[in-house]
Coordinates of C-alpha atoms and ligand atoms in Angstrom, one line a residue:
X1064 CA -13.1 -2.6 24.6
X1065 CA -11.7 -3.0 21.0
X1066 CA -14.3 -5.1 19.2
X1067 CA -13.5 -4.7 15.4
X1068 CA -11.1 -4.2 12.8
X1069 CA -11.4 -1.1 10.4
X1070 CA -9.7 -1.4 7.1
X1071 CA -9.4 1.3 4.4
X1072 CA -9.4 0.4 0.9
X1073 CA -9.7 1.6 -2.6
X1074 CA -13.4 2.6 -3.3
X1075 CA -14.7 -0.4 -5.4
X1076 CA -12.3 -2.9 -3.8
X1077 CA -14.4 -3.6 -0.6
X1078 CA -15.2 -7.1 -1.7
X1079 CA -11.4 -8.1 -2.2
X1080 CA -10.4 -6.4 0.9
X1081 CA -13.4 -8.2 2.8
X1082 CA -12.4 -11.7 1.3
X1083 CA -8.8 -11.2 2.4
X1084 CA -9.3 -10.2 6.1
X1085 CA -11.9 -13.0 6.3
X1086 CA -9.1 -15.5 5.1
X1087 CA -6.2 -14.0 7.1
X1088 CA -8.3 -14.0 10.3
X1089 CA -9.6 -17.4 9.5
X1090 CA -5.8 -18.5 9.3
X1091 CA -5.5 -17.3 12.9
X1092 CA -8.6 -19.2 13.7
X1093 CA -10.7 -16.1 14.2
X1094 CA -14.3 -16.0 12.7
X1095 CA -16.5 -12.8 12.4
X1096 CA -18.8 -10.9 10.3
X1097 CA -18.1 -8.4 7.8
X1098 CA -19.5 -4.9 6.7
X1099 CA -18.4 -4.2 3.0
X1100 CA -20.6 -1.7 1.3
X1101 CA -19.8 -1.3 -2.4
X1102 CA -17.7 1.9 -2.9
X1103 CA -17.7 2.9 0.7
X1104 CA -13.8 2.8 0.7
X1105 CA -13.7 0.7 3.8
X1106 CA -14.4 -2.6 5.5
X1107 CA -15.3 -3.6 9.0
X1108 CA -14.5 -7.1 10.4
X1109 CA -16.1 -7.9 13.7
X1110 CA -15.0 -11.2 15.5
X1111 CA -17.8 -13.2 17.1
X1112 CA -15.6 -13.4 20.1
X1113 CA -14.4 -9.9 21.1
X1114 CA -11.4 -11.4 22.9
X1115 CA -10.0 -12.4 19.8
X1116 CA -9.3 -9.0 18.7
X1117 CA -6.2 -8.8 20.9
X1118 CA -5.0 -11.9 19.1
X1119 CA -5.3 -10.3 15.8
X1120 CA -3.8 -7.1 17.0
X1121 CA -0.5 -9.0 17.9
X1122 CA -0.5 -11.5 15.0
X1123 CA -1.9 -9.9 12.1
X1124 CA 0.5 -8.5 9.6
X1125 CA -0.4 -5.4 7.7
X1126 CA 2.1 -6.0 5.2
X1127 CA 0.3 -9.3 4.1
X1128 CA -3.0 -7.6 3.4
X1129 CA -3.1 -6.6 -0.4
X1130 CA -6.1 -4.5 -0.6
X1131 CA -6.0 -2.8 2.8
X1132 CA -4.5 0.9 2.9
X1133 CA -4.8 1.1 6.5
X1134 CA -5.4 -1.4 9.4
X1135 CA -7.1 0.0 12.8
X1136 CA -8.4 -1.8 15.6
X1137 CA -11.8 0.1 17.0
X1138 CA -14.3 0.5 19.8
X1139 CA -18.0 0.1 18.9
X1140 CA -19.1 3.0 16.6
X1141 CA -19.6 6.1 18.7
X1142 CA -23.0 7.6 17.7
X1143 CA -25.0 10.7 18.4
X1144 CA -22.1 13.0 19.0
X1145 CA -23.4 16.4 19.9
X1146 CA -22.5 19.4 17.9
X1147 CA -22.0 21.3 21.3
X1148 CA -19.4 19.0 22.7
X1149 CA -17.9 16.2 20.6
X1150 CA -14.6 16.3 22.2
X1151 CA -15.5 15.1 25.8
X1152 CA -16.9 11.6 24.3
X1153 CA -14.1 11.2 22.0
X1154 CA -11.4 11.9 24.5
X1155 CA -13.0 9.7 27.0
X1156 CA -13.1 6.9 24.4
X1157 CA -9.3 7.6 23.3
X1158 CA -8.3 7.4 27.0
X1159 CA -9.9 4.0 27.4
X1160 CA -7.6 2.7 24.8
X1161 CA -4.2 3.8 25.6
X1162 CA -2.3 6.1 28.0
X1163 CA -0.8 8.0 25.2
X1164 CA -0.3 8.1 21.5
X1165 CA 2.3 9.0 19.0
X1166 CA 0.1 10.7 16.5
X1167 CA -3.5 11.6 16.1
X1168 CA -5.3 11.0 12.7
X1169 CA -8.7 12.5 12.1
X1170 CA -10.0 10.7 9.0
X1171 CA -12.8 9.9 6.7
X1172 CA -13.2 7.5 3.8
X1173 CA -11.5 8.3 0.6
X1174 CA -14.7 8.7 -1.5
X1175 CA -16.2 11.4 -3.2
X1176 CA -19.2 11.2 -1.0
X1177 CA -17.0 11.9 2.2
X1178 CA -15.3 15.1 0.5
X1179 CA -17.8 17.4 2.2
X1180 CA -17.1 15.8 5.4
X1181 CA -13.5 15.9 5.2
X1182 CA -13.8 19.8 5.4
X1183 CA -15.6 19.3 8.8
X1184 CA -12.9 16.9 9.9
X1185 CA -10.0 19.2 9.0
X1186 CA -11.5 22.0 11.0
X1187 CA -12.3 19.8 14.0
X1188 CA -8.7 18.5 14.1
X1189 CA -7.1 21.5 15.5
X1190 CA -9.4 21.7 18.6
X1191 CA -9.5 18.0 19.2
X1192 CA -5.6 17.9 19.0
X1193 CA -5.4 20.8 21.3
X1194 CA -7.6 19.0 23.9
X1195 CA -5.8 15.8 23.5
X1196 CA -2.7 17.5 24.3
X1197 CA -4.0 19.2 27.4
X1198 CA -5.4 15.7 28.5
X1199 CA -1.9 14.4 28.3
X1200 CA -2.8 11.9 25.6
X1201 CA -0.1 13.1 23.2
X1202 CA 3.4 14.6 24.2
X1203 CA 5.2 17.3 22.5
X1204 CA 7.9 15.0 21.1
X1205 CA 5.6 11.9 20.7
X1206 CA 6.8 8.5 21.6
X1207 CA 7.2 6.9 18.3
X1208 CA 6.4 3.4 19.5
X1209 CA 3.2 4.5 21.2
X1210 CA 0.2 3.4 19.1
X1211 CA -1.6 6.0 16.6
X1212 CA -5.0 7.4 17.7
X1213 CA -7.5 7.3 14.9
X1214 CA -11.0 9.0 14.6
X1215 CA -12.8 7.9 11.6
X1216 CA -15.8 10.0 10.9
X1217 CA -19.1 8.7 9.1
X1218 CA -20.7 12.1 9.5
X1219 CA -20.2 15.0 12.0
X1220 CA -22.2 12.9 14.8
X1221 CA -20.6 9.4 14.3
X1222 CA -17.1 8.1 14.5
X1223 CA -15.0 5.1 15.1
X1224 CA -12.3 5.5 17.7
X1225 CA -9.3 3.2 17.4
X1226 CA -5.8 2.8 17.2
X1227 CA -3.1 1.4 15.0
X1228 CA 0.2 0.0 15.7
X1229 CA 3.3 1.8 14.3
X1230 CA 5.2 -0.8 12.1
X1231 CA 2.1 -2.8 11.5
X1232 CA -0.1 -0.1 9.6
X1233 CA 0.3 2.5 7.2
X1234 CA 2.3 5.7 8.5
X1235 CA 0.1 8.2 6.4
X1236 CA -3.0 9.9 7.2
X1237 CA -5.9 7.9 5.5
X1238 CA -3.3 5.5 4.4
X1239 CA -2.5 8.0 1.5
X1240 CA 1.1 9.2 0.8
X1241 CA 1.1 12.8 -0.3
X1242 CA 3.6 12.8 -3.3
X1243 CA 4.2 15.7 -5.4
X1244 CA 4.6 15.1 -9.1
X1245 CA 7.8 17.0 -10.4
X1246 CA 7.6 18.7 -13.5
X1247 CA 10.5 16.9 -14.9
X1248 CA 8.6 13.5 -14.3
X1249 CA 7.7 12.1 -18.1
X1250 CA 4.4 10.6 -16.7
X1251 CA 2.1 10.3 -13.7
X1252 CA 3.3 6.7 -13.5
X1253 CA 6.4 7.9 -11.6
X1254 CA 4.3 8.3 -8.5
X1255 CA 3.3 4.7 -8.5
X1256 CA 7.2 3.4 -8.4
X1257 CA 8.0 6.3 -5.8
X1258 CA 5.1 4.9 -3.5
X1259 CA 6.3 1.5 -4.2
X1260 CA 9.7 2.2 -2.9
X1261 CA 8.3 3.9 0.1
X1262 CA 6.0 1.1 0.8
X1263 CA 8.3 -1.8 0.2
X1264 CA 11.8 -0.6 0.9
X1265 CA 11.0 1.5 4.0
X1266 CA 13.0 -0.9 6.1
X1267 CA 15.6 -1.8 3.5
X1268 CA 16.6 1.4 1.8
X1269 CA 20.4 -0.1 1.1
X1270 CA 18.4 -2.1 -1.5
X1271 CA 18.1 1.0 -3.7
X1272 CA 21.7 2.8 -4.1
X1273 CA 23.3 5.0 -6.4
X1274 CA 25.5 3.1 -9.0
X1275 CA 22.9 0.3 -9.2
X1276 CA 21.8 -1.0 -12.7
X1277 CA 18.2 -1.7 -13.6
X1278 CA 16.0 -2.9 -16.6
X1279 CA 12.6 -1.2 -17.0
X1280 CA 10.3 -3.2 -19.2
X1281 CA 7.4 -1.3 -20.7
X1282 CA 9.2 1.8 -19.8
X1283 CA 7.6 4.4 -22.1
X1284 CA 7.3 7.4 -21.9
X1285 CA 9.7 6.8 -18.9
X1286 CA 8.2 7.7 -15.4
X1287 CA 9.7 4.7 -13.7
X1288 CA 13.2 5.0 -15.6
X1289 CA 13.1 8.6 -14.4
X1290 CA 12.6 7.5 -10.8
X1291 CA 15.6 5.3 -10.9
X1292 CA 17.7 7.8 -12.9
X1293 CA 17.2 10.4 -10.3
X1294 CA 18.6 7.8 -7.8
X1295 CA 21.6 7.7 -10.0
X1296 CA 20.8 4.2 -11.2
X1297 CA 21.7 3.1 -14.7
X1298 CA 18.5 1.9 -16.7
X1299 CA 17.9 0.0 -19.7
X1300 CA 14.5 1.0 -21.0
X1301 CA 12.7 -1.7 -22.9
X1302 CA 9.6 -0.6 -25.0
X1303 CA 8.6 -0.2 -28.6
X1304 CA 7.1 3.3 -27.7
X1305 CA 9.0 6.4 -27.6
X1306 CA 10.7 7.7 -24.4
X1307 CA 10.9 11.2 -22.9
X1308 CA 13.7 13.0 -24.7
X1309 CA 15.1 14.9 -21.6
X1310 CA 15.5 11.7 -19.8
X1311 CA 17.5 10.0 -22.6
X1312 CA 19.6 13.1 -22.6
X1313 CA 20.4 12.5 -18.8
X1314 CA 22.8 9.7 -20.1
X1315 CA 21.7 7.3 -17.6
X1316 CA 18.9 5.7 -19.6
X1317 CA 19.4 3.7 -22.6
X1318 CA 16.3 3.0 -24.7
X1319 CA 15.9 -0.4 -26.4
X1320 CA 13.0 -1.0 -28.7
X1321 CA 12.3 -4.7 -28.0
X1322 CA 9.8 -7.0 -26.7
X1323 CA 10.0 -6.9 -22.8
X1324 CA 8.9 -10.8 -22.7
X1325 CA 12.1 -11.6 -24.8
X1326 CA 14.7 -9.2 -23.8
X1327 CA 17.3 -10.5 -21.2
X1328 CA 20.3 -8.5 -19.9
X1329 CA 23.9 -9.4 -21.0
X1330 CA 24.9 -9.7 -17.3
X1331 CA 22.8 -9.5 -14.0
X1332 CA 21.4 -6.2 -13.0
X1333 CA 20.3 -5.3 -9.5
X1334 CA 16.7 -4.2 -10.4
X1335 CA 14.0 -5.3 -12.7
X1336 CA 10.8 -2.9 -12.9
X1337 CA 8.0 -3.8 -15.2
X1338 CA 4.8 -1.9 -15.8
X1339 CA 3.7 -3.7 -19.1
X1340 CA 0.1 -3.9 -19.8
X1341 CA -0.3 -7.6 -20.0
X1342 CA -2.1 -10.4 -18.3
X1343 CA -1.0 -10.5 -14.7
X1344 CA -0.1 -14.2 -14.7
X1345 CA 2.2 -13.7 -17.7
X1346 CA 4.0 -10.7 -15.8
X1347 CA 4.2 -12.8 -12.7
X1348 CA 5.9 -15.9 -14.4
X1349 CA 8.3 -13.5 -16.3
X1350 CA 9.4 -11.7 -13.1
X1351 CA 9.8 -14.7 -11.2
X1352 CA 12.0 -16.4 -14.1
X1353 CA 14.2 -13.3 -13.9
X1354 CA 15.0 -13.8 -10.1
X1355 CA 15.0 -17.7 -10.4
X1356 CA 17.7 -17.4 -13.3
X1357 CA 19.7 -14.7 -11.6
X1358 CA 19.1 -11.7 -14.0
X1359 CA 18.2 -9.5 -11.1
X1360 CA 18.0 -9.4 -7.4
X1361 CA 15.0 -7.3 -6.8
X1362 CA 11.9 -6.6 -8.8
X1363 CA 8.8 -4.1 -8.7
X1364 CA 6.2 -4.8 -11.0
X1365 CA 2.6 -3.9 -11.6
X1366 CA -0.2 -6.5 -12.1
X1367 CA -3.3 -5.1 -13.9
X1368 CA -6.2 -7.0 -12.5
X1369 CA -9.2 -8.3 -14.2
X1370 CA -12.7 -7.0 -13.8
X1371 CA -13.9 -9.9 -11.6
X1372 CA -12.1 -12.3 -9.2
X1373 CA -9.4 -10.0 -8.5
X1374 CA -8.6 -11.4 -5.2
X1375 CA -8.4 -14.8 -6.8
X1376 CA -6.1 -13.5 -9.7
X1377 CA -3.6 -12.0 -6.9
X1378 CA -3.5 -15.3 -5.2
X1379 CA -2.9 -17.1 -8.7
X1380 CA -0.1 -14.8 -9.4
X1381 CA 1.4 -15.5 -5.9
X1382 CA 1.2 -19.2 -6.6
X1383 CA 3.0 -18.9 -10.0
X1384 CA 5.9 -17.0 -8.5
X1385 CA 6.3 -19.3 -5.6
X1386 CA 6.3 -22.2 -7.8
X1387 CA 8.9 -21.1 -10.1
X1388 CA 11.2 -19.9 -7.3
X1389 CA 10.7 -22.9 -5.3
X1390 CA 11.5 -25.2 -8.3
X1391 CA 14.7 -23.2 -8.9
X1392 CA 15.5 -23.4 -5.1
X1393 CA 15.9 -19.4 -5.0
X1394 CA 14.5 -18.1 -1.6
X1395 CA 12.8 -14.8 -2.2
X1396 CA 10.4 -12.5 -0.1
X1397 CA 7.3 -11.5 -2.0
X1398 CA 4.9 -8.6 -1.2
X1399 CA 1.9 -7.3 -2.8
X1400 CA 0.1 -4.0 -2.3
X1401 CA -2.6 -2.2 -3.8
X1402 CA -1.0 1.2 -3.5
X1403 CA -2.8 4.6 -3.4
X1404 CA -1.6 5.3 -7.0
X1405 CA -2.7 1.8 -8.4
X1406 CA -6.1 1.9 -10.0
X1407 CA -7.4 -1.4 -11.1
X1408 CA -3.9 -2.9 -10.3
X1409 CA -1.7 -4.1 -7.5
X1410 CA 2.1 -3.9 -7.3
X1411 CA 4.4 -6.5 -6.3
X1412 CA 7.9 -6.6 -4.6
X1413 CA 10.1 -9.5 -4.9
X1414 CA 13.5 -9.7 -3.5
X1415 CA 16.1 -12.5 -3.0
X1416 CA 16.1 -13.5 0.7
X1417 CA 19.8 -13.2 2.1
X1418 CA 21.1 -16.6 2.5
Ligands
SAM469 N1 6.1 2.8 -16.5 C1 5.7 3.7 -17.6 C2 5.9 5.1 -17.2 O1 6.3 5.4 -16.0 O2 5.9 5.9 -18.0 C3 4.3 3.5 -18.3 C4 4.1 2.2 -18.8 S1 2.8 2.3 -19.8 C5 1.5 1.9 -18.5 C6 3.0 0.5 -20.4 C7 3.9 0.4 -21.5 O3 4.1 -1.0 -21.7 C8 3.6 1.0 -22.8 O4 4.3 1.9 -23.2 C9 3.7 -0.3 -23.9 O5 4.3 0.2 -25.1 C10 4.6 -1.3 -23.1 N2 4.4 -2.5 -23.4 C11 3.3 -3.5 -23.5 N3 3.7 -4.4 -23.9 C12 5.1 -4.6 -24.1 C13 5.9 -5.6 -24.4 N4 5.6 -6.8 -24.8 N5 7.3 -5.2 -24.5 C14 7.7 -4.0 -24.1 N6 6.8 -3.0 -23.7 C15 5.4 -3.5 -23.7

């Protein structure tokens, strides 16, 4: 029987991830204990009452968890896997949870310490998947709405077996999107915005269409502007620093040397993106005012978190944004996620709700 929740997070953010799941489960009246070792890259939350795992399975929203890269519901840790036959006990555990799966993910924590283990896991994946197919646990086409099976290895003899719900979890192995940085990208930051689009706009790609207009605050050297321009979106790039020349030559990006806190567009734009290195509360208030005053309809923005009390800071920023928008009576939806390409940061998505 499922008895715990396993959440993956960026190594070093276990405390934030644990604080958040404790709070969210508490809001659903589920109490439990936490395992969150520093730099382990994961958190385990075990409800005191195992029956309440089912309530969390149906009511907890992955999109509302900022620091969790993945959300999996697991059986008690399977210890003592024998090198001569690991497959049988793992398959038995998998069969006890569901009749079939849409996908099988064999995973480890995303830490340097787990790198050697991931070599073993990659080698084991082929034989295990073959056995799972043979046992009828996964079909050729895969039923997309069936749960995903996860085997999360601690070492070659111990693993959590669990499942995640498509639509309420990350679709990526280890919760990590494998994105390639194209040579024409002016900076690695380009990957952050690409991941943000995939994460937040998966269900509403219509919010990002050719011909739209955007402002990029803190744009230099231009990775975010480049992501917009390659989608045929016109960009005003605001930064006192220099922009990539090739990007400016594309004709889709206009560079303004100005202060991002003072600049406002002459007429409303579709998108505001903001990657300025500043206090998160200042950025949160700025972005909220753009939406509240009708200067844009959608925004993606990066909040550089302080060294301490990072979850508290994220909540403070949420509150600032909600207060500004409530006062202006502008209904919006707000999401935050610490993306794989974020470091000591989180990314926000704010969009006007359809009235
Ligand atoms: N998103 C960019 C990219 O993809 O290439 C990287 C942005 S970099 C992390 C932060 C930028 O914010 C710097 O270029 C800096 O000049 C700019 N910045 C910081 N404060 C600013 C302000 N008040 N107004 C405009 N730009 C600012």
